[in-house]
mmCIF file of C-alpha atoms in Angstrom:
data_model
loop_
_atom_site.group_PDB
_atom_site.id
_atom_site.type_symbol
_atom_site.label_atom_id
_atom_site.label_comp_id
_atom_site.label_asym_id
_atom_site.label_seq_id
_atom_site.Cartn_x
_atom_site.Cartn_y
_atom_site.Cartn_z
ATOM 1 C CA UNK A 57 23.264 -82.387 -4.665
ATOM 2 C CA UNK A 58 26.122 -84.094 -6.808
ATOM 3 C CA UNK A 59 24.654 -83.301 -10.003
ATOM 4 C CA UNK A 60 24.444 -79.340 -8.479
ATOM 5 C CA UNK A 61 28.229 -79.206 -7.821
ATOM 6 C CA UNK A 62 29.249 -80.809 -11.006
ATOM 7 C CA UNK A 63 26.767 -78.199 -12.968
ATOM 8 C CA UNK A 64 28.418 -75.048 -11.630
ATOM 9 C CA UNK A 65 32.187 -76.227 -11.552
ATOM 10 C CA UNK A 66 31.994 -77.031 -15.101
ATOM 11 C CA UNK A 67 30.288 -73.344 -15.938
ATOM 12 C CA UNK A 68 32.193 -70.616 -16.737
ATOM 13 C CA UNK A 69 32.049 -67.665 -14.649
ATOM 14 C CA UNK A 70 30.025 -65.476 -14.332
ATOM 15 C CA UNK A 71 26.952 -68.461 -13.505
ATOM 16 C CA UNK A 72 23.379 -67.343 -13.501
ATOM 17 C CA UNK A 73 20.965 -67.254 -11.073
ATOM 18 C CA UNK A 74 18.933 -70.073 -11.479
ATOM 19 C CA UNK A 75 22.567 -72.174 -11.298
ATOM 20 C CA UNK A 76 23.478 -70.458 -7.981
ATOM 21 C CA UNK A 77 19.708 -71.756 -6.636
ATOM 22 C CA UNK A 78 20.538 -75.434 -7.602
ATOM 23 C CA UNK A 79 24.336 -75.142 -5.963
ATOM 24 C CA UNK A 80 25.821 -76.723 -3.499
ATOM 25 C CA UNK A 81 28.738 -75.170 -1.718
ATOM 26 C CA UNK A 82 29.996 -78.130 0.251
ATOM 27 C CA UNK A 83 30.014 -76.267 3.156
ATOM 28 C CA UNK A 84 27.294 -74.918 5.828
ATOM 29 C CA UNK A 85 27.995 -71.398 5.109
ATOM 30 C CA UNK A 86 25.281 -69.163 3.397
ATOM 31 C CA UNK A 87 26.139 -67.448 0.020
ATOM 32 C CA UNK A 88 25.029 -64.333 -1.939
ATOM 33 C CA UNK A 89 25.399 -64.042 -5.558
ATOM 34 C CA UNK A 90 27.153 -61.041 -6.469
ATOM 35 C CA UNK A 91 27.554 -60.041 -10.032
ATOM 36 C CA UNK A 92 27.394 -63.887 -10.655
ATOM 37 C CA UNK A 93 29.966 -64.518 -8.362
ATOM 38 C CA UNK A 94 28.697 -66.997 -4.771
ATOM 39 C CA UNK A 95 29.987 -64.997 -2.382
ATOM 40 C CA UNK A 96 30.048 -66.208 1.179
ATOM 41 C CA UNK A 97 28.684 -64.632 3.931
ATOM 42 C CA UNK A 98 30.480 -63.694 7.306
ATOM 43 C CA UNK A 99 29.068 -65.756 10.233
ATOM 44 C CA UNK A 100 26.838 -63.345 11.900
ATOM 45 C CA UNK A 101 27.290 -63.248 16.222
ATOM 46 C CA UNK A 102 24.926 -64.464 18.628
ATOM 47 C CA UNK A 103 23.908 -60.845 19.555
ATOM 48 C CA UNK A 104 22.838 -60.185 15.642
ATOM 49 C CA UNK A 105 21.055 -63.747 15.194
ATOM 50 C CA UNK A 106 19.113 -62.871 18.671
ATOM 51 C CA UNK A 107 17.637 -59.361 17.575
ATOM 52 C CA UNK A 108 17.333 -60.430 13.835
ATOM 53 C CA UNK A 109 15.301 -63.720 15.449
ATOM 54 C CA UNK A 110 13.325 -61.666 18.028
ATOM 55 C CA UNK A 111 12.262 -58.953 15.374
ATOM 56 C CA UNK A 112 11.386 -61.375 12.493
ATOM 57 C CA UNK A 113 8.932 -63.166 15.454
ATOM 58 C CA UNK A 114 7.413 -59.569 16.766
ATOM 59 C CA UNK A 115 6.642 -58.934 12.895
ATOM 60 C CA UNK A 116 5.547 -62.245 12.398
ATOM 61 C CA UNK A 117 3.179 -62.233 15.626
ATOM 62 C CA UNK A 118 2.076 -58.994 14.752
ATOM 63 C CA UNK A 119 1.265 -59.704 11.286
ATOM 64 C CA UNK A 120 -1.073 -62.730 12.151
ATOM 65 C CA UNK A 121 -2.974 -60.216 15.235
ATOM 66 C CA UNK A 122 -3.807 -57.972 12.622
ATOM 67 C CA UNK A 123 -3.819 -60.149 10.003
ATOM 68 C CA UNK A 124 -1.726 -58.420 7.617
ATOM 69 C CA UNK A 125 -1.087 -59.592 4.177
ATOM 70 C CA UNK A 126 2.798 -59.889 4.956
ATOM 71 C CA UNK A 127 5.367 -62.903 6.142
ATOM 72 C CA UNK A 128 8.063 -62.236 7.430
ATOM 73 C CA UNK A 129 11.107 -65.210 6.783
ATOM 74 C CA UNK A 130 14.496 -64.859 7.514
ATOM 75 C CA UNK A 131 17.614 -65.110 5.264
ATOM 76 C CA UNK A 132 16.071 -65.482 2.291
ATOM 77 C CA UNK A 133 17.383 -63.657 -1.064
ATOM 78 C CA UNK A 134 15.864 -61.146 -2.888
ATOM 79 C CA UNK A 135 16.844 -60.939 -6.999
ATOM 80 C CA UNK A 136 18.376 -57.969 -8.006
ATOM 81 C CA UNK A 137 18.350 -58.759 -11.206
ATOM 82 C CA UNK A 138 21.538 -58.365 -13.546
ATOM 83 C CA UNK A 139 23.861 -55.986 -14.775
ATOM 84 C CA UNK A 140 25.820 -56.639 -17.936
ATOM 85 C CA UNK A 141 24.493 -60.135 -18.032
ATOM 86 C CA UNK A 142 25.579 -61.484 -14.252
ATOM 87 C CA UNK A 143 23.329 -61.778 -11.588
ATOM 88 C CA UNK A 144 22.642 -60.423 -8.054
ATOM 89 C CA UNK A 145 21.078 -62.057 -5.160
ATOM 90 C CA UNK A 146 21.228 -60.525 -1.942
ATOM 91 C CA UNK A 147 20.430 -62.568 1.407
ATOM 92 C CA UNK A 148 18.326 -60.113 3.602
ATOM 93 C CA UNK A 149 18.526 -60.497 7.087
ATOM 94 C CA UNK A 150 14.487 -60.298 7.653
ATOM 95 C CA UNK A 151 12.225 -60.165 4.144
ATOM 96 C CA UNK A 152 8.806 -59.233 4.722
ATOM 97 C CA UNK A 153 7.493 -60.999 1.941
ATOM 98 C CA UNK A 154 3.619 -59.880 0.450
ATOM 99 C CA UNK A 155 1.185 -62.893 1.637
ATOM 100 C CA UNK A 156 -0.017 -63.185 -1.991
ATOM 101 C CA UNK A 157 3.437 -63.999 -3.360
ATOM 102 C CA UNK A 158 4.587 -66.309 -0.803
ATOM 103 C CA UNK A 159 1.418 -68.463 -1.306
ATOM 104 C CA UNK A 160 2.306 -67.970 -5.232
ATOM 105 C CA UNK A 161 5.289 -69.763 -4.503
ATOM 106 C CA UNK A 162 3.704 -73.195 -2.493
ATOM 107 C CA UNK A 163 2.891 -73.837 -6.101
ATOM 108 C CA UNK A 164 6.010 -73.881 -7.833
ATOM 109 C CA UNK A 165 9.559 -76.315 -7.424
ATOM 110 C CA UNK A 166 11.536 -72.914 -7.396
ATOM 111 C CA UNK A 167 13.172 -72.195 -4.232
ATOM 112 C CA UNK A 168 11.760 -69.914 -1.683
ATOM 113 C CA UNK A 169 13.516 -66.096 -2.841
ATOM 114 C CA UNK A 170 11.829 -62.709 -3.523
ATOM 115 C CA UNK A 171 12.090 -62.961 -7.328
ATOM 116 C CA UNK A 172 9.897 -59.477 -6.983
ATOM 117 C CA UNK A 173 10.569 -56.527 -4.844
ATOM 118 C CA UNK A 174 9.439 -57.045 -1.312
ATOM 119 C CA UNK A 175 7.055 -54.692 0.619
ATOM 120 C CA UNK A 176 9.734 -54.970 3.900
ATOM 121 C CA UNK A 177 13.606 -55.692 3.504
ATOM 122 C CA UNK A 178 15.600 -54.968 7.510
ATOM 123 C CA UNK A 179 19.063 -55.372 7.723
ATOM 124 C CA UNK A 180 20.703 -56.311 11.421
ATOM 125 C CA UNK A 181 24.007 -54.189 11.033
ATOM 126 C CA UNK A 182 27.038 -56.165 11.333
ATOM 127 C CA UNK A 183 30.891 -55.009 11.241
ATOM 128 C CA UNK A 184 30.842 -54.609 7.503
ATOM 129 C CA UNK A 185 27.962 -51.692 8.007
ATOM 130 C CA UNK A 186 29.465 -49.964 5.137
ATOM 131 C CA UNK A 187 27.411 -52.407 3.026
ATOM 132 C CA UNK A 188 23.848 -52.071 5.079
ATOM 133 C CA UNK A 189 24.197 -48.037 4.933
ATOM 134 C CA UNK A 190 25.775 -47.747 1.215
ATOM 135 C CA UNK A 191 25.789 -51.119 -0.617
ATOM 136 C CA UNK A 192 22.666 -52.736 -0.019
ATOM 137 C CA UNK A 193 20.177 -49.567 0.882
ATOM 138 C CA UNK A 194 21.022 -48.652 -3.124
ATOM 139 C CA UNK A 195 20.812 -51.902 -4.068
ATOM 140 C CA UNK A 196 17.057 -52.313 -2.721
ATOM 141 C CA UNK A 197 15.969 -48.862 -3.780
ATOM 142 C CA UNK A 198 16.814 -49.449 -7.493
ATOM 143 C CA UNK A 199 14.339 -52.529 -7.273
ATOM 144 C CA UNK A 200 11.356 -50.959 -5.712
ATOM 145 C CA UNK A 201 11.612 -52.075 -1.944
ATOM 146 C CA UNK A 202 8.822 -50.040 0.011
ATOM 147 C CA UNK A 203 10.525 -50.279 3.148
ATOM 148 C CA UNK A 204 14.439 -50.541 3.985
ATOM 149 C CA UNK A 205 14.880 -50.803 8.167
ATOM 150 C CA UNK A 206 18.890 -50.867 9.048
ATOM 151 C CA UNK A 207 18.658 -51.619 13.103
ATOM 152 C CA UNK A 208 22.133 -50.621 14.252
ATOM 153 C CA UNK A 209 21.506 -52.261 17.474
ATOM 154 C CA UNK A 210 25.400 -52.090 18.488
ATOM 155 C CA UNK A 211 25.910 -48.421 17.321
ATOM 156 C CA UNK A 212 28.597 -49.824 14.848
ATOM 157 C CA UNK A 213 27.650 -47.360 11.902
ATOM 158 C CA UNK A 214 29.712 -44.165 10.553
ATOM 159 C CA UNK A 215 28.721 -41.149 12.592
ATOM 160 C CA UNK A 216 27.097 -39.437 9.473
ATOM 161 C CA UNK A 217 24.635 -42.521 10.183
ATOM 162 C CA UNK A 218 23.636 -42.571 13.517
ATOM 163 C CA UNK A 219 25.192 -39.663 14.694
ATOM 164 C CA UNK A 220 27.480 -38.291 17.673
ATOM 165 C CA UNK A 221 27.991 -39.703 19.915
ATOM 166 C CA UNK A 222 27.248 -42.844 18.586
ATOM 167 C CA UNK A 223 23.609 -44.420 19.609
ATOM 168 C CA UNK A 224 21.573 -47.784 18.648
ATOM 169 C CA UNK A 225 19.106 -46.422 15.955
ATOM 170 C CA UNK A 226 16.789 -47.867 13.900
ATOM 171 C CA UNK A 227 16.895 -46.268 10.378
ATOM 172 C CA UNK A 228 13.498 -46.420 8.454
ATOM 173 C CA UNK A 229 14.052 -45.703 4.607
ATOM 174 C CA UNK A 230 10.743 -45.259 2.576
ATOM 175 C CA UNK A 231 10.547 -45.223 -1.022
ATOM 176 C CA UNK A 232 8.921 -41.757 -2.546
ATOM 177 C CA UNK A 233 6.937 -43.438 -5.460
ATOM 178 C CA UNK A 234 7.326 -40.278 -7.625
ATOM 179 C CA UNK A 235 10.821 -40.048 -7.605
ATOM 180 C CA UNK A 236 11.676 -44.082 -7.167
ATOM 181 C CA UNK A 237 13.771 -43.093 -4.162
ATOM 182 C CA UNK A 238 14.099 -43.536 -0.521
ATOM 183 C CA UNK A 239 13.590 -40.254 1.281
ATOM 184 C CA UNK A 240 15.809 -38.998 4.317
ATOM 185 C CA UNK A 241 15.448 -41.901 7.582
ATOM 186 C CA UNK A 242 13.393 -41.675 10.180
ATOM 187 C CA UNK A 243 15.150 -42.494 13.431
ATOM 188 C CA UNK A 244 13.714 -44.253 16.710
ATOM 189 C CA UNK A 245 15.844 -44.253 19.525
ATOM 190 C CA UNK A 246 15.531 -45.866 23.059
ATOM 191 C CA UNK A 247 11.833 -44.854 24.677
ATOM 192 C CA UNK A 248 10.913 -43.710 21.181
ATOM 193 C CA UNK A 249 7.812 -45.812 18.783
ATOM 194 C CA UNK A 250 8.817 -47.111 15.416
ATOM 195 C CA UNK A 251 6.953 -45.295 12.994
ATOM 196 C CA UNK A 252 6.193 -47.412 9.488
ATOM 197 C CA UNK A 253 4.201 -47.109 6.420
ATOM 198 C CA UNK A 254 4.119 -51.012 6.200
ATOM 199 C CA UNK A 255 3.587 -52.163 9.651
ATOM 200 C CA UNK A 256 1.704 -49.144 10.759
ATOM 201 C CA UNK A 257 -0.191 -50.141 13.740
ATOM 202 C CA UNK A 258 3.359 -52.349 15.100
ATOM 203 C CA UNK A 259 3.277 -51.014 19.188
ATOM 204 C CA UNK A 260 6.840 -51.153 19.491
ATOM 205 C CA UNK A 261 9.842 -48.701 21.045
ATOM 206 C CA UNK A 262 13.335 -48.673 19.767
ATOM 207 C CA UNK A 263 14.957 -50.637 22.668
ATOM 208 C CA UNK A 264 12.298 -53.087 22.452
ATOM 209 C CA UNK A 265 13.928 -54.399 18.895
ATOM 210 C CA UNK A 266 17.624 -55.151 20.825
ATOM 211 C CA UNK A 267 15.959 -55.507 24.515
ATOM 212 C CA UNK A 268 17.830 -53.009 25.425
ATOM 213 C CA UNK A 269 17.517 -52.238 29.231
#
């Protein structure tokens, strides 16, 4: 990963894509490209790795019962393309990749990324939940996603979000295909079944996604 290191440090900024793929940080953090800039990511707590673990394995069980065309991977980017010439890559915290172009990619030396939009994108809300509700819900809906899920498991958003008082809700953004726009959320609460155009038949309550008791 020498060669990697030495590539990047002698590029001037902004670097593109395909550099950022080949980089090596020198460190175990994960990065996101941002307006071709790495930017790393803030190490996420046990409680968010736990329901952003435990939801990427109900999806992926679920997906092989019914065998849906889907797989779900975690932490993987998803190209946003570029704006004024520098790149954006965003790290997802569950992509629900289409089966057709994961098996595309078996065939290729490219690393594993959605380099299309992705039927499924969830994001486990962290502190920073400014950039899951504003940020990164824009960010997916000017590429196409489907599907955006935010799962504010810790009730952490602003109250125009999720409310007041505050309550863990899953937000379910779908995209209108006339207008190229998510439409208002749906919101599942404790006792209350997800409802989703891409996992339809997914048997699953609110609380179930954080165990909540």
């Amino acid at each position: 990963m020498t060669q990697a290191v030495d590539l990047i440090s002698s590029s001037p900024s902004p670097i593109s894509l395909q550099d950022f793929l080949v980089w090596d940080s020198g460190d175990d953090r994960l990065y996101e490209l941002i307006e071709g800039e790495p930017m790393p990511m803030s190490d996420p707590t046990t409680n968010h790795e736990d329901v952003a673990d435990n939801l990427c394995d109900l999806l992926r069980l679920h997906c092989l019962e019914k065998n849906l065309p889907f797989v779900p991977k975690r932490s993987k980017l998803i190209s946003l393309g570029s704006r004024n010439e520098r790149d954006t890559a965003r790290r997802g915290d569950i992509v629900v990749f289409a089966k057709a172009e994961w098996e595309r990619m078996k065939g290729l030396s490219s690393s594993a990324m959605a380099y299309t939009a992705p039927p499924l994108v969830i994001e486990v809300v962290s502190t920073n939940w400014r950039d899951d509700y504003l940020t990164k819900l824009a960010e997916y809906e000017s590429i196409g996603v489907q599907e955006c899920w935010i799962v504010d498991y810790a009730a952490l958003g602003g109250m125009r979000y999720i409310g007041h008082p505050k309550q863990s809700t899953l937000s379910v953004y779908t995209m209108n295909p006339e207008t190229g726009e998510f439409g208002l959320p749906q919101q599942f609460r404790g006792d209350t079944n997800i409802q989703s155009a891409v996992v339809p038949e997914l048997a699953a309550t609110a609380k179930a996604l954080w165990k909540e008791d």
